[in-house]
mmCIF file of C-alpha atoms in Angstrom:
data_model
loop_
_atom_site.group_PDB
_atom_site.id
_atom_site.type_symbol
_atom_site.label_atom_id
_atom_site.label_comp_id
_atom_site.label_asym_id
_atom_site.label_seq_id
_atom_site.Cartn_x
_atom_site.Cartn_y
_atom_site.Cartn_z
ATOM 1 C CA MET D 1 127.329 105.134 107.491
ATOM 2 C CA LYS D 2 127.522 107.089 110.729
ATOM 3 C CA GLU D 3 128.296 110.266 108.789
ATOM 4 C CA THR D 4 125.927 109.726 105.836
ATOM 5 C CA ARG D 5 123.111 112.263 105.906
ATOM 6 C CA ILE D 6 119.651 110.856 105.142
ATOM 7 C CA ALA D 7 116.507 112.965 104.645
ATOM 8 C CA TRP D 8 113.003 111.526 104.574
ATOM 9 C CA LEU D 9 110.297 113.709 102.968
ATOM 10 C CA ILE D 10 106.897 112.412 104.121
ATOM 11 C CA PRO D 11 104.236 115.165 103.779
ATOM 12 C CA SER D 12 101.920 113.685 106.416
ATOM 13 C CA VAL D 13 102.059 111.007 109.080
ATOM 14 C CA GLU D 14 98.674 111.890 110.543
ATOM 15 C CA LEU D 15 97.919 108.174 110.918
ATOM 16 C CA GLY D 16 101.551 107.113 110.938
ATOM 17 C CA ALA D 17 102.540 106.112 114.467
ATOM 18 C CA TYR D 18 103.972 102.991 112.822
ATOM 19 C CA TRP D 19 106.928 105.065 111.543
ATOM 20 C CA GLN D 20 108.371 105.514 115.049
ATOM 21 C CA PRO D 21 109.609 101.927 115.561
ATOM 22 C CA VAL D 22 110.983 101.803 112.002
ATOM 23 C CA LEU D 23 112.969 104.997 112.534
ATOM 24 C CA LYS D 24 114.179 103.740 115.908
ATOM 25 C CA GLU D 25 115.862 100.815 114.135
ATOM 26 C CA PHE D 26 116.952 102.739 111.023
ATOM 27 C CA ILE D 27 118.924 105.385 112.923
ATOM 28 C CA LYS D 28 121.000 102.700 114.614
ATOM 29 C CA THR D 29 122.743 102.389 111.248
ATOM 30 C CA TYR D 30 122.205 105.928 109.949
ATOM 31 C CA PRO D 31 122.073 108.211 113.010
ATOM 32 C CA ASN D 32 122.510 111.353 110.894
ATOM 33 C CA THR D 33 118.892 111.174 109.720
ATOM 34 C CA VAL D 34 116.115 113.754 109.588
ATOM 35 C CA PHE D 35 112.507 112.787 108.933
ATOM 36 C CA TYR D 36 110.666 115.853 107.582
ATOM 37 C CA THR D 37 106.870 116.000 107.685
ATOM 38 C CA GLY D 38 104.086 118.551 107.784
ATOM 39 C CA GLN D 39 101.712 116.624 110.038
ATOM 40 C CA VAL D 40 102.269 114.163 112.881
ATOM 41 C CA TRP D 41 99.913 111.660 114.477
ATOM 42 C CA PRO D 42 97.749 112.376 117.555
ATOM 43 C CA GLY D 43 99.666 111.810 120.770
ATOM 44 C CA PHE D 44 103.028 112.265 119.051
ATOM 45 C CA ASP D 45 105.795 112.152 121.650
ATOM 46 C CA PRO D 46 109.179 113.506 120.495
ATOM 47 C CA ASN D 47 110.845 111.727 123.408
ATOM 48 C CA LEU D 48 110.030 108.239 122.143
ATOM 49 C CA PRO D 49 112.918 106.347 120.520
ATOM 50 C CA GLY D 50 113.059 107.285 116.850
ATOM 51 C CA CYS D 51 110.892 110.396 117.183
ATOM 52 C CA SER D 52 113.806 112.705 117.917
ATOM 53 C CA VAL D 53 114.677 112.803 114.192
ATOM 54 C CA ILE D 54 111.180 113.918 113.160
ATOM 55 C CA GLU D 55 110.983 117.615 112.243
ATOM 56 C CA LEU D 56 107.841 119.561 111.344
ATOM 57 C CA VAL D 57 108.078 121.740 108.257
ATOM 58 C CA GLY D 58 105.081 124.055 107.897
ATOM 59 C CA GLU D 59 101.696 122.380 107.591
ATOM 60 C CA THR D 60 100.297 119.811 105.204
ATOM 61 C CA SER D 61 96.736 120.053 103.914
ATOM 62 C CA PHE D 62 94.637 118.477 101.193
ATOM 63 C CA LEU D 63 93.029 120.577 98.458
ATOM 64 C CA GLU D 64 89.984 118.782 97.102
ATOM 65 C CA THR D 65 89.215 118.966 93.386
ATOM 66 C CA GLN D 66 86.721 116.134 92.937
ATOM 67 C CA GLN D 67 84.575 114.034 95.235
ATOM 68 C CA VAL D 68 84.329 110.333 94.415
ATOM 69 C CA GLU D 69 81.256 108.388 95.516
ATOM 70 C CA ALA D 70 82.999 105.207 96.648
ATOM 71 C CA GLY D 71 86.681 106.057 96.646
ATOM 72 C CA TYR D 72 89.360 108.543 97.623
ATOM 73 C CA THR D 73 88.511 112.199 97.098
ATOM 74 C CA ARG D 74 90.749 113.559 94.365
ATOM 75 C CA GLY D 75 92.919 116.605 94.835
ATOM 76 C CA PHE D 76 96.400 117.859 95.665
ATOM 77 C CA ILE D 77 98.539 117.730 98.787
ATOM 78 C CA ALA D 78 99.633 121.231 99.791
ATOM 79 C CA VAL D 79 103.047 121.225 101.480
ATOM 80 C CA SER D 80 105.373 123.944 102.744
ATOM 81 C CA PRO D 81 108.088 125.248 100.374
ATOM 82 C CA ALA D 82 110.207 125.791 103.498
ATOM 83 C CA ILE D 83 111.494 122.270 102.894
ATOM 84 C CA VAL D 84 113.905 123.758 100.341
ATOM 85 C CA GLY D 85 115.692 125.780 103.023
ATOM 86 C CA ARG D 86 115.852 122.792 105.356
ATOM 87 C CA LEU D 87 117.415 120.636 102.657
ATOM 88 C CA ARG D 88 119.941 123.309 101.683
ATOM 89 C CA GLN D 89 120.996 123.546 105.296
ATOM 90 C CA PHE D 90 121.133 119.800 105.984
ATOM 91 C CA LYS D 91 122.719 118.807 102.623
ATOM 92 C CA PRO D 92 121.665 115.130 102.626
ATOM 93 C CA GLN D 93 123.416 112.566 100.465
ATOM 94 C CA VAL D 94 120.238 110.492 100.156
ATOM 95 C CA VAL D 95 116.636 111.764 100.041
ATOM 96 C CA LEU D 96 113.596 109.518 100.436
ATOM 97 C CA PRO D 97 110.492 111.394 99.214
ATOM 98 C CA GLN D 98 107.102 109.752 99.484
ATOM 99 C CA ALA D 99 105.126 109.437 96.255
ATOM 100 C CA PHE D 100 104.695 112.481 93.995
ATOM 101 C CA SER D 101 103.961 115.526 96.139
ATOM 102 C CA LEU D 102 105.455 118.987 95.579
ATOM 103 C CA TRP D 103 108.267 117.960 97.919
ATOM 104 C CA THR D 104 109.251 115.295 95.391
ATOM 105 C CA VAL D 105 109.269 117.953 92.671
ATOM 106 C CA PHE D 106 111.614 120.139 94.767
ATOM 107 C CA CYS D 107 113.794 117.117 95.432
ATOM 108 C CA VAL D 108 114.163 116.394 91.706
ATOM 109 C CA LEU D 109 114.738 120.027 90.710
ATOM 110 C CA LEU D 110 117.509 120.427 93.299
ATOM 111 C CA LYS D 111 119.230 117.140 92.474
ATOM 112 C CA PRO D 112 121.607 118.610 89.837
ATOM 113 C CA ILE D 113 122.808 121.173 92.398
ATOM 114 C CA PHE D 114 123.206 118.981 95.481
ATOM 115 C CA ARG D 115 123.852 115.682 93.671
ATOM 116 C CA TRP D 116 121.967 113.596 96.175
ATOM 117 C CA LYS D 117 120.540 110.159 95.476
ATOM 118 C CA ILE D 118 116.756 109.811 95.405
ATOM 119 C CA ILE D 119 114.922 106.762 96.744
ATOM 120 C CA LEU D 120 111.224 107.254 96.055
ATOM 121 C CA ILE D 121 108.904 105.316 98.356
ATOM 122 C CA TYR D 122 105.440 104.353 97.123
ATOM 123 C CA ASP D 123 102.940 103.070 99.679
ATOM 124 C CA GLY D 124 100.440 101.412 97.368
ATOM 125 C CA SER D 125 98.133 101.641 94.394
ATOM 126 C CA SER D 126 94.455 102.455 93.930
ATOM 127 C CA PRO D 127 92.359 103.963 91.105
ATOM 128 C CA ASN D 128 91.933 107.436 92.587
ATOM 129 C CA THR D 129 95.514 107.828 93.785
ATOM 130 C CA ASP D 130 97.181 106.465 90.654
ATOM 131 C CA PHE D 131 95.347 108.899 88.326
ATOM 132 C CA ARG D 132 95.847 106.582 85.355
ATOM 133 C CA ASP D 133 93.084 108.510 83.585
ATOM 134 C CA SER D 134 94.947 111.830 83.938
ATOM 135 C CA LYS D 135 97.423 112.353 81.106
ATOM 136 C CA PHE D 136 98.880 115.424 82.846
ATOM 137 C CA ARG D 137 99.566 113.698 86.165
ATOM 138 C CA THR D 138 100.936 110.601 84.493
ATOM 139 C CA THR D 139 103.288 112.673 82.324
ATOM 140 C CA VAL D 140 104.594 114.630 85.325
ATOM 141 C CA ARG D 141 105.097 111.461 87.361
ATOM 142 C CA LYS D 142 106.939 109.760 84.495
ATOM 143 C CA TRP D 143 109.266 112.751 84.286
ATOM 144 C CA LEU D 144 109.922 112.759 88.030
ATOM 145 C CA ALA D 145 110.525 109.002 88.024
ATOM 146 C CA LYS D 146 113.349 109.365 85.494
ATOM 147 C CA PHE D 147 115.415 111.265 88.073
ATOM 148 C CA CYS D 148 114.947 108.739 90.878
ATOM 149 C CA ASP D 149 117.754 106.284 91.502
ATOM 150 C CA THR D 150 115.724 103.651 93.314
ATOM 151 C CA PHE D 151 112.101 102.935 94.215
ATOM 152 C CA VAL D 152 110.713 101.123 97.245
ATOM 153 C CA ALA D 153 107.189 99.766 96.802
ATOM 154 C CA ASN D 154 105.194 98.644 99.819
ATOM 155 C CA SER D 155 102.964 96.336 97.770
ATOM 156 C CA GLN D 156 102.851 94.305 94.572
ATOM 157 C CA ALA D 157 100.131 96.684 93.370
ATOM 158 C CA GLY D 158 102.444 99.666 93.892
ATOM 159 C CA LYS D 159 105.271 97.933 92.020
ATOM 160 C CA LYS D 160 102.931 97.081 89.153
ATOM 161 C CA TYR D 161 101.798 100.704 88.880
ATOM 162 C CA LEU D 162 105.378 101.986 88.778
ATOM 163 C CA MET D 163 106.274 99.541 86.019
ATOM 164 C CA GLU D 164 103.121 99.654 83.897
ATOM 165 C CA CYS D 165 102.105 103.285 84.162
ATOM 166 C CA LEU D 166 105.360 105.126 84.845
ATOM 167 C CA GLU D 167 107.609 102.759 82.867
ATOM 168 C CA VAL D 168 110.077 102.303 85.731
ATOM 169 C CA PRO D 169 112.473 99.402 85.042
ATOM 170 C CA GLU D 170 111.871 96.471 87.380
ATOM 171 C CA SER D 171 115.578 96.465 88.245
ATOM 172 C CA LYS D 172 115.130 99.845 89.967
ATOM 173 C CA ILE D 173 112.268 98.716 92.214
ATOM 174 C CA SER D 174 112.656 97.026 95.592
ATOM 175 C CA LEU D 175 109.509 95.440 96.999
ATOM 176 C CA HIS D 176 109.468 95.655 100.811
ATOM 177 C CA VAL D 177 106.452 95.782 103.094
ATOM 178 C CA TYR D 178 107.263 98.691 105.393
ATOM 179 C CA LEU D 179 103.756 99.728 106.513
ATOM 180 C CA VAL D 180 103.588 97.292 109.398
ATOM 181 C CA PRO D 181 102.335 97.499 112.989
ATOM 182 C CA ASP D 182 104.533 97.288 116.045
ATOM 183 C CA ALA D 183 103.341 94.127 117.778
ATOM 184 C CA GLN D 184 105.137 94.961 121.021
ATOM 185 C CA ALA D 185 103.546 98.423 121.202
ATOM 186 C CA LEU D 186 100.096 96.998 120.511
ATOM 187 C CA GLN D 187 100.529 94.433 123.261
ATOM 188 C CA ARG D 188 101.773 97.096 125.699
ATOM 189 C CA GLY D 189 98.727 99.158 124.807
ATOM 190 C CA LEU D 190 96.558 96.171 125.636
ATOM 191 C CA GLU D 191 98.106 95.867 129.075
ATOM 192 C CA SER D 192 97.781 99.564 129.872
ATOM 193 C CA SER D 193 94.241 100.157 128.516
ATOM 194 C CA ALA D 194 91.184 100.198 130.674
ATOM 195 C CA LYS D 195 89.284 96.925 130.828
ATOM 196 C CA VAL D 196 86.448 96.758 128.315
ATOM 197 C CA ASP D 197 83.646 94.192 128.620
ATOM 198 C CA LEU D 198 81.074 94.577 125.857
ATOM 199 C CA ASN D 199 79.246 91.300 126.590
ATOM 200 C CA LEU D 200 78.945 90.482 122.883
ATOM 201 C CA LYS D 201 77.393 87.498 121.159
ATOM 202 C CA ARG D 202 79.954 85.156 119.633
ATOM 203 C CA PRO D 203 81.313 85.120 117.124
ATOM 204 C CA THR D 204 81.869 88.873 116.856
ATOM 205 C CA PHE D 205 82.841 90.431 113.541
ATOM 206 C CA LEU D 206 84.877 93.612 113.988
ATOM 207 C CA TYR D 207 85.273 96.722 111.853
ATOM 208 C CA VAL D 208 87.736 99.458 112.879
ATOM 209 C CA GLY D 209 88.123 102.695 110.939
ATOM 210 C CA ARG D 210 86.391 105.773 109.682
ATOM 211 C CA ILE D 211 82.631 105.659 109.255
ATOM 212 C CA THR D 212 82.581 106.974 105.689
ATOM 213 C CA GLN D 213 81.272 105.742 102.375
ATOM 214 C CA ARG D 214 84.688 104.816 100.993
ATOM 215 C CA LYS D 215 85.214 102.298 103.771
ATOM 216 C CA GLY D 216 82.375 100.058 102.536
ATOM 217 C CA ILE D 217 80.544 99.553 105.829
ATOM 218 C CA LYS D 218 77.178 99.566 104.053
ATOM 219 C CA PRO D 219 77.815 96.293 102.186
ATOM 220 C CA LEU D 220 79.079 94.807 105.459
ATOM 221 C CA ILE D 221 75.759 95.666 107.091
ATOM 222 C CA GLU D 222 73.892 94.281 104.081
ATOM 223 C CA ALA D 223 75.882 91.054 104.423
ATOM 224 C CA CYS D 224 74.836 90.830 108.083
ATOM 225 C CA ALA D 225 71.205 91.328 107.041
ATOM 226 C CA ILE D 226 71.553 88.463 104.553
ATOM 227 C CA LEU D 227 72.888 86.235 107.313
ATOM 228 C CA LYS D 228 69.920 87.074 109.517
ATOM 229 C CA GLU D 229 67.521 86.281 106.675
ATOM 230 C CA ARG D 230 69.202 82.883 106.427
ATOM 231 C CA GLY D 231 68.525 82.220 110.097
ATOM 232 C CA TYR D 232 71.841 83.181 111.668
ATOM 233 C CA GLU D 233 71.102 84.999 114.937
ATOM 234 C CA ASP D 234 74.026 84.299 117.265
ATOM 235 C CA PHE D 235 76.647 86.739 116.046
ATOM 236 C CA ASN D 236 77.527 90.362 116.631
ATOM 237 C CA LEU D 237 78.934 93.190 114.530
ATOM 238 C CA LEU D 238 81.199 95.541 116.473
ATOM 239 C CA ILE D 239 81.922 98.879 114.777
ATOM 240 C CA VAL D 240 84.739 101.036 116.152
ATOM 241 C CA GLY D 241 85.183 104.518 114.711
ATOM 242 C CA THR D 242 83.437 107.751 113.892
ATOM 243 C CA GLY D 243 82.417 109.539 110.736
ATOM 244 C CA ASP D 244 79.742 111.243 108.693
ATOM 245 C CA GLN D 245 77.947 108.072 107.547
ATOM 246 C CA ARG D 246 76.889 106.737 110.927
ATOM 247 C CA GLU D 247 73.352 108.172 110.867
ATOM 248 C CA GLU D 248 72.697 106.679 107.442
ATOM 249 C CA LEU D 249 74.021 103.290 108.523
ATOM 250 C CA GLU D 250 71.983 103.281 111.742
ATOM 251 C CA ALA D 251 68.859 103.884 109.662
ATOM 252 C CA LEU D 252 69.789 100.957 107.409
ATOM 253 C CA ILE D 253 70.274 98.685 110.412
ATOM 254 C CA ARG D 254 66.832 99.644 111.761
ATOM 255 C CA GLU D 255 65.323 99.005 108.342
ATOM 256 C CA LYS D 256 66.901 95.544 108.225
ATOM 257 C CA GLY D 257 65.767 94.856 111.785
ATOM 258 C CA PHE D 258 68.909 93.672 113.539
ATOM 259 C CA GLU D 259 69.806 96.538 115.886
ATOM 260 C CA SER D 260 70.396 94.085 118.744
ATOM 261 C CA GLN D 261 73.255 92.459 116.835
ATOM 262 C CA VAL D 262 75.211 95.669 116.173
ATOM 263 C CA THR D 263 77.387 97.428 118.761
ATOM 264 C CA TRP D 264 78.734 100.922 118.108
ATOM 265 C CA ALA D 265 81.863 101.642 120.140
ATOM 266 C CA GLY D 266 82.449 105.128 118.746
ATOM 267 C CA TRP D 267 85.885 106.672 118.513
ATOM 268 C CA VAL D 268 88.644 104.901 120.460
ATOM 269 C CA GLU D 269 92.202 106.196 120.850
ATOM 270 C CA TYR D 270 94.754 104.152 118.946
ATOM 271 C CA GLY D 271 96.532 103.018 122.099
ATOM 272 C CA ASN D 272 93.260 101.690 123.539
ATOM 273 C CA LEU D 273 92.130 99.565 120.584
ATOM 274 C CA GLY D 274 93.644 96.378 121.979
ATOM 275 C CA PRO D 275 90.664 95.240 124.080
ATOM 276 C CA TYR D 276 88.340 95.638 121.084
ATOM 277 C CA PHE D 277 90.531 93.466 118.897
ATOM 278 C CA GLN D 278 90.833 91.038 121.776
ATOM 279 C CA GLN D 279 87.064 90.648 122.226
ATOM 280 C CA ALA D 280 86.406 90.185 118.517
ATOM 281 C CA ASP D 281 86.672 86.902 116.625
ATOM 282 C CA VAL D 282 86.964 87.900 112.957
ATOM 283 C CA PHE D 283 88.155 91.185 111.450
ATOM 284 C CA VAL D 284 86.368 92.566 108.375
ATOM 285 C CA PHE D 285 87.912 95.201 106.098
ATOM 286 C CA PRO D 286 85.193 96.062 103.538
ATOM 287 C CA THR D 287 86.782 99.172 101.989
ATOM 288 C CA TYR D 288 86.034 100.126 98.407
ATOM 289 C CA GLU D 289 89.498 101.644 97.990
ATOM 290 C CA ASP D 290 92.642 101.724 100.139
ATOM 291 C CA VAL D 291 96.259 102.074 99.049
ATOM 292 C CA TRP D 292 97.115 99.714 101.921
ATOM 293 C CA GLY D 293 95.078 99.406 105.128
ATOM 294 C CA MET D 294 97.172 99.292 108.317
ATOM 295 C CA VAL D 295 94.267 98.076 110.415
ATOM 296 C CA LEU D 296 94.337 94.687 108.681
ATOM 297 C CA PRO D 297 97.890 93.737 109.738
ATOM 298 C CA GLU D 298 97.062 95.118 113.189
ATOM 299 C CA ALA D 299 94.202 92.617 113.408
ATOM 300 C CA MET D 300 96.639 89.902 112.347
ATOM 301 C CA VAL D 301 98.962 90.847 115.219
ATOM 302 C CA PHE D 302 96.082 90.044 117.575
ATOM 303 C CA GLY D 303 95.633 86.663 115.904
ATOM 304 C CA LYS D 304 92.390 87.359 114.073
ATOM 305 C CA PRO D 305 91.158 85.770 110.857
ATOM 306 C CA VAL D 306 90.641 88.505 108.256
ATOM 307 C CA LEU D 307 88.025 89.124 105.588
ATOM 308 C CA CYS D 308 89.545 91.656 103.193
ATOM 309 C CA SER D 309 88.043 93.601 100.317
ATOM 310 C CA ASN D 310 89.746 93.321 96.941
ATOM 311 C CA GLY D 311 89.806 97.126 96.963
ATOM 312 C CA ALA D 312 92.580 97.168 99.587
ATOM 313 C CA ALA D 313 96.218 96.634 98.662
ATOM 314 C CA ALA D 314 96.647 94.942 102.048
ATOM 315 C CA LEU D 315 94.883 91.910 100.573
ATOM 316 C CA GLU D 316 98.412 90.768 99.737
ATOM 317 C CA LEU D 317 98.696 89.764 103.402
ATOM 318 C CA VAL D 318 95.721 87.410 103.104
ATOM 319 C CA GLU D 319 96.389 83.752 102.394
ATOM 320 C CA GLU D 320 93.085 82.655 100.876
ATOM 321 C CA GLY D 321 91.659 79.891 103.046
ATOM 322 C CA GLY D 322 94.720 80.105 105.308
ATOM 323 C CA ASN D 323 94.212 83.187 107.472
ATOM 324 C CA GLY D 324 91.094 84.553 105.797
ATOM 325 C CA TYR D 325 89.244 85.307 102.592
ATOM 326 C CA ILE D 326 89.115 88.049 99.948
ATOM 327 C CA PHE D 327 85.794 89.427 98.688
ATOM 328 C CA ASP D 328 84.310 91.987 96.328
ATOM 329 C CA PRO D 329 82.896 94.886 98.405
ATOM 330 C CA HIS D 330 80.215 95.383 95.752
ATOM 331 C CA ASN D 331 78.917 91.863 96.432
ATOM 332 C CA PRO D 332 77.381 91.584 99.938
ATOM 333 C CA LYS D 333 76.213 88.028 99.181
ATOM 334 C CA GLN D 334 79.806 86.902 98.705
ATOM 335 C CA LEU D 335 80.812 88.533 101.994
ATOM 336 C CA ALA D 336 77.853 86.922 103.775
ATOM 337 C CA GLU D 337 78.941 83.541 102.444
ATOM 338 C CA GLN D 338 82.455 84.036 103.788
ATOM 339 C CA MET D 339 81.168 85.191 107.172
ATOM 340 C CA SER D 340 78.973 82.096 107.346
ATOM 341 C CA HIS D 341 82.081 79.878 107.238
ATOM 342 C CA PHE D 342 82.943 81.046 110.753
ATOM 343 C CA LEU D 343 79.347 80.660 111.933
ATOM 344 C CA ASP D 344 79.108 77.109 110.603
ATOM 345 C CA ASP D 345 82.564 76.055 111.766
ATOM 346 C CA PRO D 346 83.810 78.125 114.752
ATOM 347 C CA SER D 347 87.036 76.093 114.846
ATOM 348 C CA LEU D 348 88.180 78.128 111.826
ATOM 349 C CA ILE D 349 88.523 81.179 114.075
ATOM 350 C CA GLU D 350 91.361 79.743 116.152
ATOM 351 C CA ARG D 351 93.100 78.006 113.239
ATOM 352 C CA MET D 352 93.007 80.968 110.866
ATOM 353 C CA GLY D 353 93.835 83.389 113.660
ATOM 354 C CA ALA D 354 96.991 81.437 114.464
ATOM 355 C CA ARG D 355 97.955 81.588 110.797
ATOM 356 C CA SER D 356 97.445 85.376 110.777
ATOM 357 C CA ARG D 357 99.814 85.785 113.708
ATOM 358 C CA GLU D 358 102.355 83.497 112.044
ATOM 359 C CA LEU D 359 102.254 85.412 108.740
ATOM 360 C CA ILE D 360 102.516 88.917 110.187
ATOM 361 C CA ALA D 361 105.411 87.892 112.461
ATOM 362 C CA ARG D 362 107.578 87.712 109.322
ATOM 363 C CA THR D 363 107.178 91.448 108.684
ATOM 364 C CA THR D 364 108.053 93.796 111.541
ATOM 365 C CA PRO D 365 109.394 97.342 112.048
ATOM 366 C CA THR D 366 112.822 95.733 112.431
ATOM 367 C CA THR D 367 112.607 93.981 109.044
ATOM 368 C CA ALA D 368 111.250 97.178 107.468
ATOM 369 C CA ALA D 369 114.161 99.233 108.831
ATOM 370 C CA ARG D 370 116.655 96.602 107.730
ATOM 371 C CA ASP D 371 115.203 96.660 104.213
ATOM 372 C CA PHE D 372 115.521 100.458 104.048
ATOM 373 C CA VAL D 373 119.138 100.209 105.232
ATOM 374 C CA GLU D 374 119.938 97.665 102.516
ATOM 375 C CA VAL D 375 118.260 99.764 99.809
ATOM 376 C CA THR D 376 120.116 102.880 101.004
ATOM 377 C CA GLU D 377 123.457 101.079 100.958
ATOM 378 C CA ALA D 378 122.829 99.731 97.450
ATOM 379 C CA THR D 379 121.746 103.149 96.183
ATOM 380 C CA LEU D 380 124.818 104.858 97.606
ATOM 381 C CA ALA D 381 126.991 102.267 95.880
ATOM 382 C CA LYS D 382 125.544 103.111 92.458
ATOM 383 C CA LYS D 383 127.720 105.218 90.190
#
């Protein structure tokens, strides 16, 4: 194991600080590892444990081909062909490409020459990333999948897509949740961040993320307006993030007449989000479409009940009635009804929050790294 060469091919980790603690644990077993990417996260520190194996290869960008009103913009990920030279030089025995980028194509085309094993990792499933309606993309992905030795799916939805659409045998797929937050890092960030006192009404419902149409903040605001119409006044909506839809949403809030119950925090650095989670009572993830949604398990780390859209693959972390509820983002009335549970019975906040913390404690960067080690060992053992 100490001599086995492992190459990860992840085109972008722009929002992927969660990879650092996983790599820190993984390289304890496989120290001869290189994690290739074309984009790192803001504040990336190569001196942190695990980051020393991360190497930049060119630049990664996204080429848009079609805008989608309430979903992911469609297009192609442009990656550097320089990865070929890096792989020829490193000569890995196992390659872990992410999804179906051009790097995965290179990996498959070079397999007969270098005879490496391929473990394809698939974060999650959603309509505009699966491209089920594209015969060309589906055909190419099916072809690529035939050359992969093993698959690691982060979610049940991802596993289902691989089996149903790409006809991957279930025996080749390992289901392991590896997109998980580092609870210790989040808590350290809480201790080191500046004190924030927003003086909010309780309970406070929290949204964290981009302020864009895909994220479904509009139906969240409409749900708040419904609550006000029903006579609920003592609650607050805290919105953390920035994006191109803020002006439109501010106008909607004025139209509905509840500006005093909405607090805009603007953009907050990842390491300083702790106090905002801490001051909130319930986390709401209203996205129309997300292949996962890291912010939801992060809220669970802070012991928050979660209201999750059925458009997010991360809904698999929600125990209905246990640590939260699942709703249709196209149905603000349903969301309002679920929010009212916490307004009518505030004791749910503590009980469900404790359940969130209990559930997410089962899945950590350490368990994710251990799962990758086990999958790698099993793949190497295949003839």
